[in-house]
XYZ file of C-alpha atoms in Angstrom:
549
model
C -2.668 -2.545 -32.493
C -1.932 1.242 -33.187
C -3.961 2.382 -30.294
C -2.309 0.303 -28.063
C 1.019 1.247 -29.156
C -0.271 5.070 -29.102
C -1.475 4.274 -25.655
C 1.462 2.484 -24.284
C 3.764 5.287 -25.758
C 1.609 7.595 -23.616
C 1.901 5.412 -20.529
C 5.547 6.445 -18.752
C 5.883 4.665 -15.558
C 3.525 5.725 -13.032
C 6.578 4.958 -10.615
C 8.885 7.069 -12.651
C 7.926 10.106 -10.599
C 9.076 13.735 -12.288
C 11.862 15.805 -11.031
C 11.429 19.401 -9.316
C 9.483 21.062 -12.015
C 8.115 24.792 -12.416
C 5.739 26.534 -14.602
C 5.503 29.648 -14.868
C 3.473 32.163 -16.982
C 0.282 30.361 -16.563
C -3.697 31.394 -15.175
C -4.358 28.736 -12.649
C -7.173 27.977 -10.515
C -7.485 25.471 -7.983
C -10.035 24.585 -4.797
C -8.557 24.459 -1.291
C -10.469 22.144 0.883
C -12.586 24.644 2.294
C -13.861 25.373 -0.880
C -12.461 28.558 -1.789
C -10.981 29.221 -5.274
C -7.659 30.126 -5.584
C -5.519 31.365 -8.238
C -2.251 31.073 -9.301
C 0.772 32.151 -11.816
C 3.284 29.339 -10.919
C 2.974 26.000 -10.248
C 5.706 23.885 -9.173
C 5.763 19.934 -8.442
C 8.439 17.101 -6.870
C 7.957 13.661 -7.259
C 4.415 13.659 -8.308
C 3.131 16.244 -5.856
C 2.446 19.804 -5.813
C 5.109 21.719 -3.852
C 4.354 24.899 -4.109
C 1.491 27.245 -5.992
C 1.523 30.987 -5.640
C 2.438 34.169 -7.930
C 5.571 36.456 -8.801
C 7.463 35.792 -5.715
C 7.882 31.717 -6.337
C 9.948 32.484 -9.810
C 13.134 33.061 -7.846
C 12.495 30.338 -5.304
C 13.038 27.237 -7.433
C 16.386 27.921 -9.766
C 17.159 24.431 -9.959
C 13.686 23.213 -11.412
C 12.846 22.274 -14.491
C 11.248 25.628 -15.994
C 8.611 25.284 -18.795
C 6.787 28.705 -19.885
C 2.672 27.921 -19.950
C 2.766 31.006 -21.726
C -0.261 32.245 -20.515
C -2.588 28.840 -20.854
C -5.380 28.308 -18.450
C -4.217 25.639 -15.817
C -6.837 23.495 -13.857
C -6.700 20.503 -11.712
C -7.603 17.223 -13.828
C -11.113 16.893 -13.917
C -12.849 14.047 -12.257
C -15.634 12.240 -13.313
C -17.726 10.348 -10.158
C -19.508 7.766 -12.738
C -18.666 6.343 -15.996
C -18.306 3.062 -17.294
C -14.794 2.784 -18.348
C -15.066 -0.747 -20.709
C -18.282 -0.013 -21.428
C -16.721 3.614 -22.685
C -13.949 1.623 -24.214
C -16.179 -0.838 -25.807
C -18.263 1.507 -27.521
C -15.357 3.152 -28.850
C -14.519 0.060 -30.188
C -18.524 -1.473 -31.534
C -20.950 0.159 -33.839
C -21.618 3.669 -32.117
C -26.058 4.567 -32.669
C -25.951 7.715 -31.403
C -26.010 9.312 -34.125
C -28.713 7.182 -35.908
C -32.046 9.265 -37.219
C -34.686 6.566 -36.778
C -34.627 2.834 -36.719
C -34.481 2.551 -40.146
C -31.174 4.335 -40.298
C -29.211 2.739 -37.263
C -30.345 -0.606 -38.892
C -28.263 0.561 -41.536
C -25.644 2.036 -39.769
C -25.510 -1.641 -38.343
C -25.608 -3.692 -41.361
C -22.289 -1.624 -42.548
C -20.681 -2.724 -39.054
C -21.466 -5.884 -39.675
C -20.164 -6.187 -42.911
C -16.475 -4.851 -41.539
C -16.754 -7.669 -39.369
C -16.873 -11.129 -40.992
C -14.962 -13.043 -38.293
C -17.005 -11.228 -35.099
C -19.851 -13.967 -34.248
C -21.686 -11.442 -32.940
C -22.695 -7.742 -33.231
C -22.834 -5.476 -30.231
C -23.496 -2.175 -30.511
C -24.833 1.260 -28.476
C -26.220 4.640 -28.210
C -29.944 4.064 -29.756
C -32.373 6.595 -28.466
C -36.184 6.012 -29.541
C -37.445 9.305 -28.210
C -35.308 11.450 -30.477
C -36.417 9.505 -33.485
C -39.737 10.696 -35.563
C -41.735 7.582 -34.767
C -40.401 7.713 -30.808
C -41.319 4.355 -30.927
C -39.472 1.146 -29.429
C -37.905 -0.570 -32.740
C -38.072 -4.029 -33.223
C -36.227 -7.298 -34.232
C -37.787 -7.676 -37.917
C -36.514 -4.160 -39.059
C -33.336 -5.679 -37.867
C -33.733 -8.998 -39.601
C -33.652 -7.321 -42.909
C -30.142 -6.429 -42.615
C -28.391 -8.417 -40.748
C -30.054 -11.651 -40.702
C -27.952 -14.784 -39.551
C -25.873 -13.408 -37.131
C -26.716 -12.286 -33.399
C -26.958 -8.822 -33.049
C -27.504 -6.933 -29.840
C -27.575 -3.254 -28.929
C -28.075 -1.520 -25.733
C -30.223 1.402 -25.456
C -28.198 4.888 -25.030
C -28.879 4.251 -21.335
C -28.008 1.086 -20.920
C -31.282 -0.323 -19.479
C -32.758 -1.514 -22.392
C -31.376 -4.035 -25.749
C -33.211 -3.733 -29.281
C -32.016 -7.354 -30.341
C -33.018 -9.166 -33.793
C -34.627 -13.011 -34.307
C -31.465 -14.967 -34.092
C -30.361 -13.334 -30.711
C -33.685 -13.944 -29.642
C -33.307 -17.758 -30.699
C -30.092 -17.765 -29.073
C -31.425 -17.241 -26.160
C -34.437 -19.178 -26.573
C -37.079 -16.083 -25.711
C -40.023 -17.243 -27.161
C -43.985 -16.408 -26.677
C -44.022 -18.896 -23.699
C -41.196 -16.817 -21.775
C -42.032 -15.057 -18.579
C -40.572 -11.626 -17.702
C -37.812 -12.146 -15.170
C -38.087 -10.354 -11.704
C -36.802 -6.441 -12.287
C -36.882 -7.009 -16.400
C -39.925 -7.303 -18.973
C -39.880 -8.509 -22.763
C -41.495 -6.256 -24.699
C -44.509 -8.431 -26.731
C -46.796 -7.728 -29.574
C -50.669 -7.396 -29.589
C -50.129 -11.345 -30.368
C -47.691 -11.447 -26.920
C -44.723 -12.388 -29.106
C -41.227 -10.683 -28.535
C -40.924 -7.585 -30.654
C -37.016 -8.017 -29.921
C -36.837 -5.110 -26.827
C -35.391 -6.573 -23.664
C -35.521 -3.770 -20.688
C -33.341 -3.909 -17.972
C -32.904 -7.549 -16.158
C -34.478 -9.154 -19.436
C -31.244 -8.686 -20.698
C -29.662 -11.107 -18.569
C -31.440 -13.869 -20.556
C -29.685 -12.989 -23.741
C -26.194 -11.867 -21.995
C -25.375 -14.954 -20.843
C -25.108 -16.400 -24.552
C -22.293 -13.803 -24.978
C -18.960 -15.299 -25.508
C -16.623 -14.182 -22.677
C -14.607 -11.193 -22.743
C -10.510 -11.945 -23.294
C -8.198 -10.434 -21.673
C -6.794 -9.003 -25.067
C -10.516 -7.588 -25.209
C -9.904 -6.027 -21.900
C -7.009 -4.305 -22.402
C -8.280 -3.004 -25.931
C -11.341 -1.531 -24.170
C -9.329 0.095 -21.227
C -6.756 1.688 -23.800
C -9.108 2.524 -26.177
C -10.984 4.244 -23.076
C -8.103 5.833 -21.360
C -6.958 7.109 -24.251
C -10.109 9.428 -24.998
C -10.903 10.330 -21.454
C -6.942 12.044 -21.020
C -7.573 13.870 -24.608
C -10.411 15.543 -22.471
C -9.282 16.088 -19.280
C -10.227 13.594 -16.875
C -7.736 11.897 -14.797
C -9.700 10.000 -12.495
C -13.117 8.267 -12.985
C -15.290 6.458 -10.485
C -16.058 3.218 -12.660
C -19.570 2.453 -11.557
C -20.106 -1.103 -11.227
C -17.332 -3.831 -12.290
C -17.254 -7.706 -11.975
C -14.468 -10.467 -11.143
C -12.965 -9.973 -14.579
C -12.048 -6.548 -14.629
C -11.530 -6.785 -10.856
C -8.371 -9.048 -11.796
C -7.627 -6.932 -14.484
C -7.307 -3.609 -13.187
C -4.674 -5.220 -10.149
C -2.782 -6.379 -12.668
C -2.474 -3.349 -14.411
C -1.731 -1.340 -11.459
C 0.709 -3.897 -10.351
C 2.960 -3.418 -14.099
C 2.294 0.324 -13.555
C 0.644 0.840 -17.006
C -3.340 2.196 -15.849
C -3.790 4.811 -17.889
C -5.851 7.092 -15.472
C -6.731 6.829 -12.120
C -9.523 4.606 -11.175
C -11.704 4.084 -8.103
C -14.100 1.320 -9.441
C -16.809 0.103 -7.727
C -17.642 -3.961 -7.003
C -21.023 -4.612 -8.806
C -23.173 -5.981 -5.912
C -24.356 -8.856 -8.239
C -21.405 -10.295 -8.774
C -21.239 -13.932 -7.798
C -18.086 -13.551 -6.040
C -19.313 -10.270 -3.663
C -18.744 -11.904 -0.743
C -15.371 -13.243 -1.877
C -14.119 -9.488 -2.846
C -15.643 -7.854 0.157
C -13.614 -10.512 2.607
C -10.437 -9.665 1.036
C -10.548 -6.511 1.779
C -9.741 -2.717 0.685
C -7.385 -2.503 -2.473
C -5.175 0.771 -2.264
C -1.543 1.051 -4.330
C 1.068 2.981 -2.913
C 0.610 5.487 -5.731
C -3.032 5.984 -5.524
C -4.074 5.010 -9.426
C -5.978 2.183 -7.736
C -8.474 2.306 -4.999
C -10.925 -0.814 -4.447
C -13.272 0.464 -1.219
C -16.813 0.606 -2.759
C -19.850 -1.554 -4.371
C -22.248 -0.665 -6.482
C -25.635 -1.664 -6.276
C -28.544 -1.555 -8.471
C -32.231 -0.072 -7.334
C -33.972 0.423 -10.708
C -34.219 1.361 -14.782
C -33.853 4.632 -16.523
C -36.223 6.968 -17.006
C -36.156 6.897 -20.717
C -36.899 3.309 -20.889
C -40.056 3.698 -18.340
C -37.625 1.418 -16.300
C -37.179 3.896 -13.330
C -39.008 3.225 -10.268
C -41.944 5.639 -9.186
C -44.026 6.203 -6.200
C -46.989 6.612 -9.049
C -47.468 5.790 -12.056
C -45.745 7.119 -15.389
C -47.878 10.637 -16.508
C -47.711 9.075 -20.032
C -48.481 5.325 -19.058
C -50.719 4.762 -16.385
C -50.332 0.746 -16.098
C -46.813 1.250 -15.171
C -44.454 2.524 -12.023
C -40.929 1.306 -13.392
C -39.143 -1.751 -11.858
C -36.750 -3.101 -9.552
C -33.683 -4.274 -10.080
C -32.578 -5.134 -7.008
C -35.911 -7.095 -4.986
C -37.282 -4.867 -2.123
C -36.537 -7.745 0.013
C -33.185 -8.152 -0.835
C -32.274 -4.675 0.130
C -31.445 -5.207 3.866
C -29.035 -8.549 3.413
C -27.370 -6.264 1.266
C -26.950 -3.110 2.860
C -25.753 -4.982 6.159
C -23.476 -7.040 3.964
C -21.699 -4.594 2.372
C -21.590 -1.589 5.365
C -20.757 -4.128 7.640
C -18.109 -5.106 5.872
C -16.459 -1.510 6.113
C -17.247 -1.150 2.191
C -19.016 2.058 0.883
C -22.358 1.748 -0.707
C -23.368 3.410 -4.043
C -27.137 2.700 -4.730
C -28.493 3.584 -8.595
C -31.594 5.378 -8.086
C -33.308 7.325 -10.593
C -37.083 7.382 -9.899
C -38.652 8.320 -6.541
C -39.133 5.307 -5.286
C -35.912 3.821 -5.880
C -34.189 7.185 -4.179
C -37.296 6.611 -1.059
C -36.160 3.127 -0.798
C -32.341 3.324 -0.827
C -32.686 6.317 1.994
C -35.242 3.818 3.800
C -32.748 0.908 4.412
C -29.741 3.153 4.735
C -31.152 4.447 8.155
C -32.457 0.999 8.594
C -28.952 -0.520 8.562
C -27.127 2.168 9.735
C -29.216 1.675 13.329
C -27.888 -2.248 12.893
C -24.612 -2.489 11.257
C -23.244 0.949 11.285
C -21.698 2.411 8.060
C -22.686 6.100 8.323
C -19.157 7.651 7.795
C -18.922 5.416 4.641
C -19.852 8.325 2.470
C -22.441 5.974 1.104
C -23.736 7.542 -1.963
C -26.820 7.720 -4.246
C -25.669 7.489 -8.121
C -28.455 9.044 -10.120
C -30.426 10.916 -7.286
C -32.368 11.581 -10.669
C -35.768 12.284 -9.414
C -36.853 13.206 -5.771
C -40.114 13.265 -3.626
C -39.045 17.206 -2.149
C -39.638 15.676 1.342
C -36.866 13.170 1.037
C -33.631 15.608 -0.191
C -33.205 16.644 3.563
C -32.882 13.102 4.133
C -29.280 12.988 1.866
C -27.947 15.379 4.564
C -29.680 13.643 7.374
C -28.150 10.315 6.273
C -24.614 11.915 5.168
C -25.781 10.297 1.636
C -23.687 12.065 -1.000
C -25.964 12.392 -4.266
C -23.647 11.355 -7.451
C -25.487 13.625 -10.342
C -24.647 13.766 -13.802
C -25.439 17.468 -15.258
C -25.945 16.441 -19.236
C -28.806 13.871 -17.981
C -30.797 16.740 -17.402
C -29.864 18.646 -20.650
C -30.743 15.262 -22.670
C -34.039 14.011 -20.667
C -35.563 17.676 -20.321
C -37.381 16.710 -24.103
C -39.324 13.587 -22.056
C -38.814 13.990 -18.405
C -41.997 15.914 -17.920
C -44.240 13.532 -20.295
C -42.878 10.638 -18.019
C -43.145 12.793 -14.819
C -45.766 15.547 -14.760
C -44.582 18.800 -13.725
C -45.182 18.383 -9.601
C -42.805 15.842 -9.825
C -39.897 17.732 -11.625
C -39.792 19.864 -8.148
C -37.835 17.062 -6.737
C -35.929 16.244 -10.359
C -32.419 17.259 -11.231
C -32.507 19.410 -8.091
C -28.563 20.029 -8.066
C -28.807 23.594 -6.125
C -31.112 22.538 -3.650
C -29.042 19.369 -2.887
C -26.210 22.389 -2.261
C -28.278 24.713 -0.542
C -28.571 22.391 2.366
C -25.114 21.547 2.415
C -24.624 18.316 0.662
C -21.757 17.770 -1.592
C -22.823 16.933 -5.237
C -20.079 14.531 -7.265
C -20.920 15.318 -10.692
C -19.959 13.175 -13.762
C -21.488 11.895 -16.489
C -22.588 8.234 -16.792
C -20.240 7.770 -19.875
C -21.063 5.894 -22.435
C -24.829 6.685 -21.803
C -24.052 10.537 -22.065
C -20.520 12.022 -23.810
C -18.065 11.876 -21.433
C -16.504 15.072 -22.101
C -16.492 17.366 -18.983
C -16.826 20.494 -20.298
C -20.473 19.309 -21.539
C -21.208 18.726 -17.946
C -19.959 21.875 -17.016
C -21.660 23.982 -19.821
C -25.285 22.017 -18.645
C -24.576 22.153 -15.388
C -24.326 26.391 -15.039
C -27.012 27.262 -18.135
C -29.482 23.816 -17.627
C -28.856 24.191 -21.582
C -28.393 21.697 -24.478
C -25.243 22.655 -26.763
C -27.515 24.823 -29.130
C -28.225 26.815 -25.870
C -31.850 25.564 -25.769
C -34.477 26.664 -23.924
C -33.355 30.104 -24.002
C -33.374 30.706 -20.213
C -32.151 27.150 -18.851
C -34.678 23.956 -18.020
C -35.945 24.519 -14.734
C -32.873 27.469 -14.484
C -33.701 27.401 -10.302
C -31.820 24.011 -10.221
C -28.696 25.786 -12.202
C -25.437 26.141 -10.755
C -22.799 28.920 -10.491
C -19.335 27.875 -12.355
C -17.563 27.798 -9.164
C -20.234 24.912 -7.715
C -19.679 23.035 -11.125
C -16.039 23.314 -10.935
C -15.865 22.193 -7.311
C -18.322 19.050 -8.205
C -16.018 17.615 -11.060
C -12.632 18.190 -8.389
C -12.925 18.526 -4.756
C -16.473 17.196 -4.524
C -16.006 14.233 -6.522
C -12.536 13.417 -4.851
C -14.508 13.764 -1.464
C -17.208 11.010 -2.639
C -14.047 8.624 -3.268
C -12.258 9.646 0.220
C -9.451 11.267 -1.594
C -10.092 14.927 -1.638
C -6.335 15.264 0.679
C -4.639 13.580 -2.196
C -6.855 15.171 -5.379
C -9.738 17.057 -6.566
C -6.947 20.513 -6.623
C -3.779 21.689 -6.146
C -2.892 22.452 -3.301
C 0.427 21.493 -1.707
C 0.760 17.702 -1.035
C -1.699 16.603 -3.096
C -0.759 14.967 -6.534
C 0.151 16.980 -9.482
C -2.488 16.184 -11.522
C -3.446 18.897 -13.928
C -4.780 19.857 -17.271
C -4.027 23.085 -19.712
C -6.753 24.257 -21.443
C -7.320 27.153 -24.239
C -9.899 29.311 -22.372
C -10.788 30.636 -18.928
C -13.867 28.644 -17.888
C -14.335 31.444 -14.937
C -14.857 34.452 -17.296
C -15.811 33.619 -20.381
C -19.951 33.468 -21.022
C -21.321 30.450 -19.873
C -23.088 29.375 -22.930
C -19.575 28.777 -24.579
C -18.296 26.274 -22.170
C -18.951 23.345 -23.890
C -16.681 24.425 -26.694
C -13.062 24.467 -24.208
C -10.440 22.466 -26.045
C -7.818 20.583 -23.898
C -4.239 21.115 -24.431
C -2.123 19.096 -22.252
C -2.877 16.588 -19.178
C -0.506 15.710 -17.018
C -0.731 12.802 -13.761
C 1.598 12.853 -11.084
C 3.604 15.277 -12.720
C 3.789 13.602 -16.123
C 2.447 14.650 -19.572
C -0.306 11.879 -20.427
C -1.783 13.886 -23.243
C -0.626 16.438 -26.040
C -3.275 17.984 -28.132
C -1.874 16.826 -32.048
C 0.352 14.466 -30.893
């Protein structure tokens, strides 16, 4: 109840647009559209939008405004992030959080004390588990989890999201049993004896999420607070939610409709929802005020790469029987393409491995030819891992590539036992997707990575973890100047959504979206990045977020 109060004290009304307002004394730095960086001493806004940006000569223009002294503060645009998972951000803030978990051993633990703070939940979801930086970098299983929390379901997703480390009385819950075949696009992990060792990968899940009880609306708005909330304390005021269903559908109209979202969203309509063809008939969603924009679906080509779940044109280098799998049935692909382009809807395709990326590019030319769809700004979320001969194809095809710099900072300690090192040519290749003149949206697949920007930032110019390791950058070739980084979490990203004339900067006319942070980003050394606290962030000329307060 506090954080919603906290929240909703936050939450002015996005219709109570700010007078005339100027400040002064600050070190800005903004985009135009053509790319080039600009910067600025004073910054003044009307009614939500930028007015006017410029130096010494704007402090007499104005006397009227509002004047507040940034006394010197570092002034960006608000950052945007092109893919997150904004309930599934808010629900992990909210469940038992195993990212921090040592081995199985301990995030059973760290469980079994979540579970015993919640006597009335019937069941226990958690997230964040990550097998490969455990000692054993083994899959876990249920009977580890059996010994602490026994008679109640419990279920936890894989840091990734494409796989579930569940315990017996899920799996009885669901009735997954010896006798249960893998469903298409998923697999049950099974013992030597071919009984479930309690890891469902990526559609395998479906058998168990089914039993879940529904989500509440209460739940929803807890999640979305509890969400919104942490991404303003960072600096992001607009995410590209990557992949919602009916529920949250309704849920974010109404919430735009009593004025109350906390950020700007531009979700995408998961492609297997039941309703798809329902959503896609009624059309384009688009409030006045531009917190809301419904134009998008999000469809789903494979696994991760962690989870040997991402699909390859060869076989794993560390497990020869197996090329990943398919979420989304190859045969499936062209009813859905022509469904949703020719329905005037862009198309955002998760692809990680090579053959998932191969595939997507095949059937976009394949239904462009038919249906049209090419000015969509179709995009490829992921674009994880390339065969070199099929980046020129993203600029061929006018296929934006949606990248999230940390993946490469937190897969570099696998990628190349899953991948060999010819294939990491084509992996993570954010320069060379900007060499040839496509725009990279960067972001950061929140919860699966931290959403924090300024992580992506730091990995994105030094291909370094936060204890600047390797030395030199992963692959440094594939590294990115600040400038390119900047532009992919602002103009870039607010290009993928169709909205870089009314974000992504600030230049006049577009909304005053902006965030005050404690160091210059553009000349401080790159390594310290990471560490940039966030002041302020403001939304349509509004304070959303005080640093303390």
């Amino acid at each position: 109840m506090k954080l919603i109060v906290t929240i909703c004290l936050l939450l002015v009304s996005s219709i109570t647009l700010a007078a005339q307002t100027h400040i002064k004394n600050i070190k800005g730095y903004t985009l135009n559209n053509s790319g080039e960086l600009i910067r600025f001493s004073n910054l003044v806004f009307d009614g939500g939008k930028v007015v006017a940006i410029g130096g010494l000569e704007l402090e007499q223009n104005f006397p009227n405004a509002t004047q507040i002294d940034g006394k010197n503060k570092i002034l960006l645009p608000g950052l945007i992030d092109s893919h997150g998972h904004v309930m599934g951000l808010g629900a992990s803030i909210l469940q038992v959080d195993l990212r921090e978990s040592q081995s199985a051993l301990d995030a059973a633990k760290m469980v079994q004390a979540y579970a015993k703070s919640q006597q009335q939940s019937p069941w226990i979801i958690g997230r964040g588990w990550n097998q490969v930086l455990w000692p054993s970098k083994a899959f876990p299983n249920a009977n580890l989890l059996d010994e602490y929390v026994k008679n109640k379901p419990v279920m936890l997703s894989r840091v990734d999201g494409h796989a579930s480390w569940v315990n017996s009385k899920a799996l009885e819950i669901a009735g997954i049993t010896k006798d249960t075949l893998d469903p298409p696009g998923g697999k049950i992990m099974r013992d030597e004896r071919g009984n479930p060792t309690g890891i469902l990968i990526d559609n395998a899940e479906n058998l168990l999420l089914k039993h879940l009880p529904k989500t509440s609306e209460a739940t929803l708005a807890a999640q979305l607070n509890a969400a919104g909330s942490h991404l303003l304390s960072e600096g992001i005021t607009s995410v590209h939610d990557a992949g919602m269903g009916k529920a949250v559908y309704d849920y974010y109209k109404k919430r735009v409709a009593q004025h109350s979202l906390p950020i700007r969203i531009y979700p995408m309509i998961a492609a297997t929802s039941p309703v798809l063809k329902q959503l896609l008939k009624t059309g384009r969603v688009q409030d006045q005020y531009d917190w809301l924009s419904i134009r998008s679906v999000k469809a789903y080509g494979d696994g991760a790469l962690g989870s040997r779940g991402a699909a390859l044109l060869e076989p794993y280098s560390d497990a020869a029987d197996n090329s990943g799998l398919l979420l989304t049935r190859e045969s499936d692909l062209q009813p859905l393409f022509d469904l949703v382009l020719g329905s005037g809807f862009q198309l955002n395709f998760h692809a990680i491995g090579d053959r998932a990326n191969r595939l997507a590019l095949d059937q976009f030319a394949d239904s462009f030819s038919r249906v049209g769809g090419r000015s969509l700004r179709n995009r490829v979320e992921h674009a994880q891992v390339i065969n070199i001969n099929d980046i020129p194809r993203f600029k061929t095809l006018n296929i934006i590539p949606a990248m999230q710099p940390t993946h490469a900072t937190s897969d570099m300690n696998m990628a190349q036992d899953r991948l060999g090192a010819t294939r990491l040519r084509g992996a993570y290749a954010w320069q060379s997707f900007l060499k040839q003149g496509s725009p990279v949206a960067f972001g950061s697949d929140f919860p699966v990575e931290l959403s924090n920007p300024f992580f992506g930032l730091h990995a994105a110019v030094t291909r370094q973890d936060r204890n600047n390791r390797p030395d030199d950058g992963w692959i440094p070739s594939e590294s990115v100047t600040v400038k390119q980084a900047f532009r992919g979490f602002t103009l870039d990203a607010a290009y993928a959504a169709h909205q870089e004339n009314i974000l992504g900067g600030l230049t006049v006319g577009k909304w005053a979206d902006f965030i005050l942070i404690d160091r210059d980003i553009f000349s401080i050394a790159p390594q310290d990045i990471w560490k940039t606290q966030v002041l302020e962030t403001w939304i349509a000329g509004e304070r959303r977020f005080l640093k303390g307060q």
